[in-house]
CSV table of C-alpha atoms in Angstrom, one decimal:
chain,number,residue,atom,x,y,z
E,1,UNK,CA,-14.5,-31.3,12.4
E,2,UNK,CA,-13.6,-34.9,13.2
E,3,UNK,CA,-12.7,-35.5,9.5
E,4,UNK,CA,-10.4,-32.4,9.4
E,5,UNK,CA,-8.7,-33.6,12.6
E,6,UNK,CA,-8.0,-37.0,10.9
E,7,UNK,CA,-6.6,-35.2,7.9
E,8,UNK,CA,-4.2,-33.1,10.0
E,9,UNK,CA,-3.0,-35.9,12.1
E,10,UNK,CA,0.5,-37.4,11.4
E,11,UNK,CA,0.3,-40.7,9.4
E,12,UNK,CA,2.4,-43.0,7.3
E,13,UNK,CA,1.1,-44.2,4.0
E,14,UNK,CA,-2.1,-43.5,2.2
E,15,UNK,CA,-5.4,-42.6,3.8
E,16,UNK,CA,-8.9,-43.8,3.1
E,17,UNK,CA,-11.5,-41.5,4.7
E,18,UNK,CA,-15.3,-42.1,4.7
E,19,UNK,CA,-17.3,-39.1,5.8
E,20,UNK,CA,-21.1,-39.4,6.2
E,21,UNK,CA,-23.3,-36.3,6.2
E,22,UNK,CA,-26.7,-37.2,7.7
E,23,UNK,CA,-28.2,-33.8,7.9
E,24,UNK,CA,-30.3,-34.1,4.7
E,25,UNK,CA,-32.0,-37.1,6.2
E,26,UNK,CA,-35.5,-36.5,7.7
E,27,UNK,CA,-36.1,-34.6,10.0
E,28,UNK,CA,-33.5,-32.4,8.3
E,29,UNK,CA,-31.1,-30.5,10.5
E,30,UNK,CA,-29.1,-27.4,10.2
E,31,UNK,CA,-27.7,-24.8,12.7
E,32,UNK,CA,-29.7,-21.7,13.3
E,33,UNK,CA,-27.4,-19.6,11.2
E,34,UNK,CA,-28.5,-21.6,8.1
E,35,UNK,CA,-32.2,-22.0,9.2
E,36,UNK,CA,-32.9,-18.3,9.8
E,37,UNK,CA,-33.5,-17.3,6.2
E,38,UNK,CA,-35.1,-20.6,5.1
E,39,UNK,CA,-37.4,-21.6,7.9
E,40,UNK,CA,-40.1,-22.8,5.5
E,41,UNK,CA,-37.6,-25.0,3.5
E,42,UNK,CA,-36.0,-27.4,6.0
E,43,UNK,CA,-34.7,-29.8,3.3
E,44,UNK,CA,-33.1,-26.9,1.3
E,45,UNK,CA,-31.6,-25.6,4.5
E,46,UNK,CA,-30.0,-28.9,5.3
E,47,UNK,CA,-28.6,-29.1,1.8
E,48,UNK,CA,-27.1,-25.7,2.1
E,49,UNK,CA,-25.5,-26.7,5.4
E,50,UNK,CA,-24.1,-29.9,4.1
E,51,UNK,CA,-22.8,-28.1,1.0
E,52,UNK,CA,-20.9,-25.7,3.3
E,53,UNK,CA,-19.4,-28.4,5.4
E,54,UNK,CA,-18.4,-30.5,2.4
E,55,UNK,CA,-16.7,-27.4,1.0
E,56,UNK,CA,-14.6,-27.2,4.2
E,57,UNK,CA,-13.5,-30.8,3.7
E,58,UNK,CA,-12.7,-30.5,0.1
E,59,UNK,CA,-10.5,-27.4,0.7
E,60,UNK,CA,-8.5,-29.3,3.2
E,61,UNK,CA,-7.7,-32.3,1.0
E,62,UNK,CA,-4.3,-32.8,-0.6
E,63,UNK,CA,-4.2,-32.0,-4.3
E,64,UNK,CA,-3.6,-35.6,-5.4
E,65,UNK,CA,-6.7,-37.0,-3.5
E,66,UNK,CA,-9.3,-39.1,-5.3
E,67,UNK,CA,-12.7,-38.0,-4.2
E,68,UNK,CA,-16.0,-39.8,-4.6
E,69,UNK,CA,-19.3,-38.1,-3.7
E,70,UNK,CA,-22.3,-40.5,-3.6
E,71,UNK,CA,-25.6,-40.8,-1.8
E,72,UNK,CA,-27.3,-44.0,-0.7
E,73,UNK,CA,-30.7,-42.7,-1.7
E,74,UNK,CA,-32.6,-39.6,-2.8
E,75,UNK,CA,-35.6,-37.9,-1.3
E,76,UNK,CA,-39.0,-37.9,-2.9
E,77,UNK,CA,-40.3,-34.8,-1.1
E,78,UNK,CA,-43.9,-35.7,-2.0
E,79,UNK,CA,-43.4,-37.0,-5.5
E,80,UNK,CA,-45.5,-40.1,-6.2
E,81,UNK,CA,-47.1,-39.7,-2.7
E,82,UNK,CA,-43.9,-40.5,-0.9
E,83,UNK,CA,-42.9,-37.9,1.8
E,84,UNK,CA,-39.3,-39.1,2.2
E,85,UNK,CA,-37.8,-42.4,0.9
E,86,UNK,CA,-37.5,-46.1,1.3
E,87,UNK,CA,-41.0,-47.2,0.3
E,88,UNK,CA,-41.2,-46.9,-3.5
E,89,UNK,CA,-38.7,-47.5,-6.3
E,90,UNK,CA,-39.3,-44.3,-8.3
E,91,UNK,CA,-36.4,-42.2,-9.7
E,92,UNK,CA,-36.4,-39.4,-7.1
E,93,UNK,CA,-35.2,-41.9,-4.5
E,94,UNK,CA,-33.1,-44.4,-6.5
E,95,UNK,CA,-31.3,-42.1,-9.0
E,96,UNK,CA,-28.5,-40.5,-7.0
E,97,UNK,CA,-25.5,-38.4,-7.6
E,98,UNK,CA,-22.1,-40.1,-8.3
E,99,UNK,CA,-19.2,-37.7,-8.7
E,100,UNK,CA,-15.5,-38.7,-9.0
E,101,UNK,CA,-12.5,-36.5,-9.2
E,102,UNK,CA,-8.7,-36.8,-8.8
E,103,UNK,CA,-5.8,-38.5,-10.5
E,104,UNK,CA,-7.0,-40.8,-13.2
E,105,UNK,CA,-10.4,-39.2,-13.6
E,106,UNK,CA,-11.0,-37.2,-16.8
E,107,UNK,CA,-12.0,-33.7,-15.7
E,108,UNK,CA,-15.3,-32.2,-16.9
E,109,UNK,CA,-16.6,-35.5,-18.3
E,110,UNK,CA,-20.1,-37.0,-17.6
E,111,UNK,CA,-21.7,-40.3,-18.5
E,112,UNK,CA,-25.3,-41.4,-18.8
E,113,UNK,CA,-24.4,-45.1,-18.7
E,114,UNK,CA,-26.4,-47.0,-16.1
E,115,UNK,CA,-24.4,-47.8,-13.0
E,116,UNK,CA,-24.8,-48.8,-9.4
E,117,UNK,CA,-23.3,-47.9,-6.0
E,118,UNK,CA,-21.8,-51.4,-6.2
E,119,UNK,CA,-19.5,-49.9,-8.8
E,120,UNK,CA,-18.0,-47.3,-6.5
E,121,UNK,CA,-15.7,-49.7,-4.6
E,122,UNK,CA,-14.3,-51.3,-7.8
E,123,UNK,CA,-13.7,-47.8,-9.2
E,124,UNK,CA,-11.8,-46.6,-6.2
E,125,UNK,CA,-9.7,-49.7,-6.2
E,126,UNK,CA,-8.8,-49.1,-9.8
E,127,UNK,CA,-8.0,-45.4,-9.2
E,128,UNK,CA,-5.9,-46.3,-6.1
E,129,UNK,CA,-4.1,-49.0,-8.2
E,130,UNK,CA,-4.9,-51.7,-5.6
E,131,UNK,CA,-6.5,-55.1,-6.4
E,132,UNK,CA,-10.2,-55.4,-6.2
E,133,UNK,CA,-10.2,-59.2,-6.0
E,134,UNK,CA,-11.1,-59.1,-2.3
E,135,UNK,CA,-14.4,-57.3,-3.0
E,136,UNK,CA,-17.5,-59.3,-2.6
E,137,UNK,CA,-19.5,-57.5,-5.2
E,138,UNK,CA,-20.3,-57.5,-8.9
E,139,UNK,CA,-19.3,-53.9,-9.3
E,140,UNK,CA,-17.4,-52.6,-12.4
E,141,UNK,CA,-14.8,-49.9,-12.9
E,142,UNK,CA,-16.7,-46.7,-13.8
E,143,UNK,CA,-13.7,-45.3,-15.7
E,144,UNK,CA,-13.9,-48.3,-18.1
E,145,UNK,CA,-17.7,-48.4,-18.1
E,146,UNK,CA,-18.0,-44.7,-19.1
E,147,UNK,CA,-15.7,-45.3,-22.1
E,148,UNK,CA,-17.9,-48.1,-23.5
E,149,UNK,CA,-21.4,-46.7,-23.6
E,150,UNK,CA,-22.3,-49.0,-26.5
E,151,UNK,CA,-21.8,-52.2,-24.4
E,152,UNK,CA,-25.0,-54.1,-23.7
E,153,UNK,CA,-26.9,-52.5,-20.8
E,154,UNK,CA,-26.8,-54.3,-17.4
E,155,UNK,CA,-29.8,-55.2,-15.5
E,156,UNK,CA,-29.4,-53.4,-12.2
E,157,UNK,CA,-31.4,-54.9,-9.3
E,158,UNK,CA,-33.7,-52.7,-7.1
E,159,UNK,CA,-35.5,-53.6,-3.9
E,160,UNK,CA,-37.5,-52.0,-1.1
E,161,UNK,CA,-38.0,-54.0,2.0
E,162,UNK,CA,-39.0,-51.1,4.2
E,163,UNK,CA,-42.7,-51.4,3.2
E,164,UNK,CA,-42.7,-54.9,4.8
E,165,UNK,CA,-40.5,-54.2,7.7
E,166,UNK,CA,-42.2,-51.0,8.8
E,167,UNK,CA,-45.7,-51.2,7.5
E,168,UNK,CA,-46.4,-54.9,6.7
E,169,UNK,CA,-47.0,-54.1,3.1
E,170,UNK,CA,-45.7,-56.0,0.1
E,171,UNK,CA,-41.9,-55.5,-0.5
E,172,UNK,CA,-41.1,-54.1,-4.0
E,173,UNK,CA,-38.5,-55.7,-6.3
E,174,UNK,CA,-37.3,-54.2,-9.5
E,175,UNK,CA,-34.7,-54.1,-12.3
E,176,UNK,CA,-33.5,-51.3,-14.6
E,177,UNK,CA,-31.1,-50.9,-17.5
E,178,UNK,CA,-31.2,-47.2,-17.3
E,179,UNK,CA,-33.8,-46.9,-20.1
E,180,UNK,CA,-36.5,-49.2,-18.8
E,181,UNK,CA,-37.5,-50.1,-15.3
E,182,UNK,CA,-39.7,-52.9,-14.1
E,183,UNK,CA,-41.2,-52.9,-10.6
E,184,UNK,CA,-42.8,-55.9,-9.1
E,185,UNK,CA,-45.5,-55.5,-6.5
E,186,UNK,CA,-49.0,-57.0,-6.7
E,187,UNK,CA,-48.6,-56.5,-10.4
E,188,UNK,CA,-45.6,-55.7,-12.6
E,189,UNK,CA,-45.2,-52.1,-13.7
E,190,UNK,CA,-43.0,-50.9,-16.6
E,191,UNK,CA,-41.7,-47.4,-17.1
E,192,UNK,CA,-39.7,-45.9,-20.1
E,193,UNK,CA,-37.4,-43.5,-18.4
E,194,UNK,CA,-36.3,-41.9,-21.6
E,195,UNK,CA,-39.8,-40.8,-22.8
E,196,UNK,CA,-41.4,-40.7,-19.4
E,197,UNK,CA,-38.8,-39.6,-16.8
E,198,UNK,CA,-41.6,-38.7,-14.3
E,199,UNK,CA,-42.8,-42.4,-14.4
E,200,UNK,CA,-46.4,-41.3,-15.0
E,201,UNK,CA,-47.4,-44.1,-17.3
E,202,UNK,CA,-47.2,-47.8,-16.8
E,203,UNK,CA,-46.5,-49.4,-20.3
E,204,UNK,CA,-46.3,-53.0,-19.1
E,205,UNK,CA,-49.3,-53.9,-21.3
E,206,UNK,CA,-47.4,-52.8,-24.4
E,207,UNK,CA,-43.8,-53.6,-23.5
E,208,UNK,CA,-41.3,-53.4,-26.3
E,209,UNK,CA,-39.1,-56.5,-27.0
E,210,UNK,CA,-36.0,-55.1,-25.2
E,211,UNK,CA,-38.1,-54.4,-22.1
E,212,UNK,CA,-39.4,-57.9,-22.2
E,213,UNK,CA,-35.9,-59.2,-22.3
E,214,UNK,CA,-35.1,-57.1,-19.2
E,215,UNK,CA,-38.2,-58.5,-17.4
E,216,UNK,CA,-36.5,-61.9,-17.4
E,217,UNK,CA,-34.1,-60.5,-14.8
E,218,UNK,CA,-36.9,-59.3,-12.5
E,219,UNK,CA,-36.7,-61.5,-9.4
E,220,UNK,CA,-39.6,-63.3,-8.0
E,221,UNK,CA,-40.8,-62.5,-4.4
E,222,UNK,CA,-39.0,-64.8,-2.0
E,223,UNK,CA,-40.9,-67.3,0.2
E,224,UNK,CA,-39.5,-65.6,3.3
E,225,UNK,CA,-38.0,-62.2,4.1
E,226,UNK,CA,-34.2,-62.0,4.3
E,227,UNK,CA,-32.6,-62.3,7.7
E,228,UNK,CA,-29.5,-60.2,8.4
E,229,UNK,CA,-27.2,-63.1,9.2
E,230,UNK,CA,-28.0,-64.9,6.0
E,231,UNK,CA,-27.5,-62.1,3.5
E,232,UNK,CA,-25.3,-59.6,5.3
E,233,UNK,CA,-21.8,-59.9,6.8
E,234,UNK,CA,-22.3,-59.8,10.6
E,235,UNK,CA,-19.5,-57.2,10.7
E,236,UNK,CA,-21.7,-54.8,8.8
E,237,UNK,CA,-24.9,-55.2,10.8
E,238,UNK,CA,-23.6,-52.8,13.4
E,239,UNK,CA,-23.9,-50.0,10.9
E,240,UNK,CA,-27.6,-50.0,11.4
E,241,UNK,CA,-28.5,-50.2,7.7
E,242,UNK,CA,-28.9,-53.9,7.4
E,243,UNK,CA,-31.8,-54.9,9.7
E,244,UNK,CA,-33.5,-58.2,9.2
E,245,UNK,CA,-37.2,-57.5,8.4
E,246,UNK,CA,-38.5,-60.6,10.3
E,247,UNK,CA,-42.0,-61.8,10.2
E,248,UNK,CA,-43.9,-64.1,7.9
E,249,UNK,CA,-44.1,-63.0,4.2
E,250,UNK,CA,-47.5,-63.9,2.7
E,251,UNK,CA,-47.7,-61.9,-0.6
E,252,UNK,CA,-51.3,-62.7,-1.2
E,253,UNK,CA,-52.4,-61.1,2.1
E,254,UNK,CA,-50.2,-58.0,2.0
E,255,UNK,CA,-51.3,-54.7,0.4
E,256,UNK,CA,-49.3,-53.1,-2.4
E,257,UNK,CA,-47.5,-50.0,-1.2
E,258,UNK,CA,-48.6,-48.1,-4.2
E,259,UNK,CA,-52.2,-48.4,-2.9
E,260,UNK,CA,-51.2,-47.0,0.5
E,261,UNK,CA,-49.6,-43.7,-0.4
E,262,UNK,CA,-52.4,-41.9,1.5
E,263,UNK,CA,-51.5,-43.7,4.7
E,264,UNK,CA,-47.8,-42.6,4.3
E,265,UNK,CA,-49.0,-39.0,3.9
E,266,UNK,CA,-51.3,-39.2,7.0
E,267,UNK,CA,-48.5,-40.7,9.2
E,268,UNK,CA,-46.1,-37.9,8.1
E,269,UNK,CA,-48.7,-35.2,8.6
E,270,UNK,CA,-49.5,-36.6,12.1
E,271,UNK,CA,-45.8,-36.5,13.0
E,272,UNK,CA,-45.8,-32.9,11.9
E,273,UNK,CA,-48.9,-32.1,14.0
E,274,UNK,CA,-47.4,-33.8,17.0
E,275,UNK,CA,-44.2,-31.8,16.7
E,276,UNK,CA,-46.3,-28.6,16.5
E,277,UNK,CA,-48.1,-29.4,19.7
E,278,UNK,CA,-51.3,-30.5,18.0
E,279,UNK,CA,-51.5,-33.8,19.7
E,280,UNK,CA,-55.3,-34.2,19.6
E,281,UNK,CA,-55.3,-33.6,15.8
E,282,UNK,CA,-52.5,-36.1,15.3
E,283,UNK,CA,-54.2,-38.7,17.5
E,284,UNK,CA,-57.4,-38.4,15.7
E,285,UNK,CA,-55.6,-38.8,12.3
E,286,UNK,CA,-53.7,-41.8,13.5
E,287,UNK,CA,-56.7,-43.5,15.0
E,288,UNK,CA,-58.3,-43.3,11.6
E,289,UNK,CA,-55.2,-44.7,10.0
E,290,UNK,CA,-55.2,-47.7,12.3
E,291,UNK,CA,-58.8,-48.3,11.4
E,292,UNK,CA,-58.2,-48.3,7.7
E,293,UNK,CA,-54.9,-50.2,7.9
E,294,UNK,CA,-55.1,-52.3,11.1
E,295,UNK,CA,-52.1,-54.5,10.2
E,296,UNK,CA,-49.7,-51.6,10.0
E,297,UNK,CA,-47.3,-51.7,13.0
E,298,UNK,CA,-45.9,-48.3,12.4
E,299,UNK,CA,-49.3,-46.7,12.4
E,300,UNK,CA,-50.0,-48.3,15.8
E,301,UNK,CA,-46.6,-47.1,17.1
E,302,UNK,CA,-47.2,-43.5,15.9
E,303,UNK,CA,-50.6,-43.6,17.5
E,304,UNK,CA,-49.2,-45.0,20.8
E,305,UNK,CA,-46.4,-42.5,20.8
E,306,UNK,CA,-48.8,-39.6,20.3
E,307,UNK,CA,-51.0,-40.8,23.2
E,308,UNK,CA,-47.9,-41.3,25.3
E,309,UNK,CA,-46.8,-37.7,24.7
E,310,UNK,CA,-50.3,-36.6,25.7
E,311,UNK,CA,-50.0,-38.4,29.0
E,312,UNK,CA,-52.6,-41.0,28.1
E,313,UNK,CA,-50.4,-43.9,29.2
E,314,UNK,CA,-53.1,-46.6,29.4
E,315,UNK,CA,-54.3,-46.0,25.9
E,316,UNK,CA,-50.8,-45.6,24.6
E,317,UNK,CA,-49.8,-49.0,26.1
E,318,UNK,CA,-52.7,-50.7,24.2
E,319,UNK,CA,-51.6,-49.2,20.9
E,320,UNK,CA,-47.9,-50.0,21.4
E,321,UNK,CA,-48.7,-53.6,22.3
E,322,UNK,CA,-50.7,-53.8,19.1
E,323,UNK,CA,-47.7,-52.6,17.1
E,324,UNK,CA,-45.4,-55.1,18.8
E,325,UNK,CA,-47.8,-58.0,18.3
E,326,UNK,CA,-47.6,-57.3,14.6
E,327,UNK,CA,-43.9,-56.7,14.5
E,328,UNK,CA,-41.8,-57.6,17.5
E,329,UNK,CA,-38.7,-56.0,15.9
E,330,UNK,CA,-40.1,-52.5,15.8
E,331,UNK,CA,-37.4,-51.0,18.1
E,332,UNK,CA,-39.1,-47.6,18.5
E,333,UNK,CA,-42.2,-49.2,19.8
E,334,UNK,CA,-40.2,-51.0,22.5
E,335,UNK,CA,-38.6,-47.7,23.4
E,336,UNK,CA,-41.9,-45.9,23.6
E,337,UNK,CA,-43.4,-48.7,25.7
E,338,UNK,CA,-40.5,-48.5,28.1
E,339,UNK,CA,-41.2,-44.8,28.6
E,340,UNK,CA,-44.9,-45.5,29.2
E,341,UNK,CA,-44.0,-48.1,31.9
E,342,UNK,CA,-41.6,-45.7,33.6
E,343,UNK,CA,-44.4,-43.1,33.6
E,344,UNK,CA,-46.6,-45.7,35.3
E,345,UNK,CA,-43.9,-46.4,37.8
E,346,UNK,CA,-43.3,-49.9,36.5
E,347,UNK,CA,-39.5,-49.5,36.3
E,348,UNK,CA,-38.7,-53.2,36.6
E,349,UNK,CA,-40.9,-54.1,33.7
E,350,UNK,CA,-39.6,-51.1,31.7
E,351,UNK,CA,-36.0,-52.2,32.2
E,352,UNK,CA,-36.9,-55.7,31.0
């Protein structure tokens, strides 16, 4: 509705409009009218709702509008043991839609050339006929790129810092040229996306020469995690998508996320149980998770939040303090602790 208001408002000159639909992000939301017939399929319900709302927007656009439809990530929905996204670097979460239409875009054309979201800004500048010299990126014009499929493939960087920031697991780094993909964790994994699109077989032990050449672009794990002010323009930090992981990065002591898929599933299952009023079952599950993965701040937070909702404030406070001792930047743990302190009538401490 807000986007449509902007479109209808009087203006001089061209308009750049960015519209972000968040409804297909966990926990997946949609009005009752959409949810009624698809109660057992919350993700599909959210997709149907976003599709409907995007249709309203597209119908209202002037005929000469350049439109780009992209996503910052996909959703695993259980593939490779990942309930949502952000932990692994498999195709369901990193291979996203990129659609362009409008003046200067050949209609009905598709391209399989490897590209990146970094290319979107450069492409829009080219289509709008404005200089891209001010962009601080290495993006290319997709209109040009799609016409030169025989050009040498680029090595596109991949990374997942959420395993470290949320769970104190090893971050994952990777590189892909669209055919091969390397992922660096405790060990290096290689997948041939052409012959093995499901990424079921690691072929790093028999890597072909072209894949070995790509491996040279695979970055080493840094000595320290990135901090927001060093790697991100401060003006962008307010968007909420560029937090600094914080903490000490010791790769030798951190578990590989691929070995913790069961923990991810248990945490997600506990959240579901908690939402269904099955707090005792959720608490029991999370207590077991904190025992098997005691250095995991998110596990301690989820355990503490479950205890808090059950009214067990003393036990909740212990669990939340464990979470914050491991990661003092876990904002949700601070929030939950504040609620616990209010429940204990310690309002001054809660405010602090």
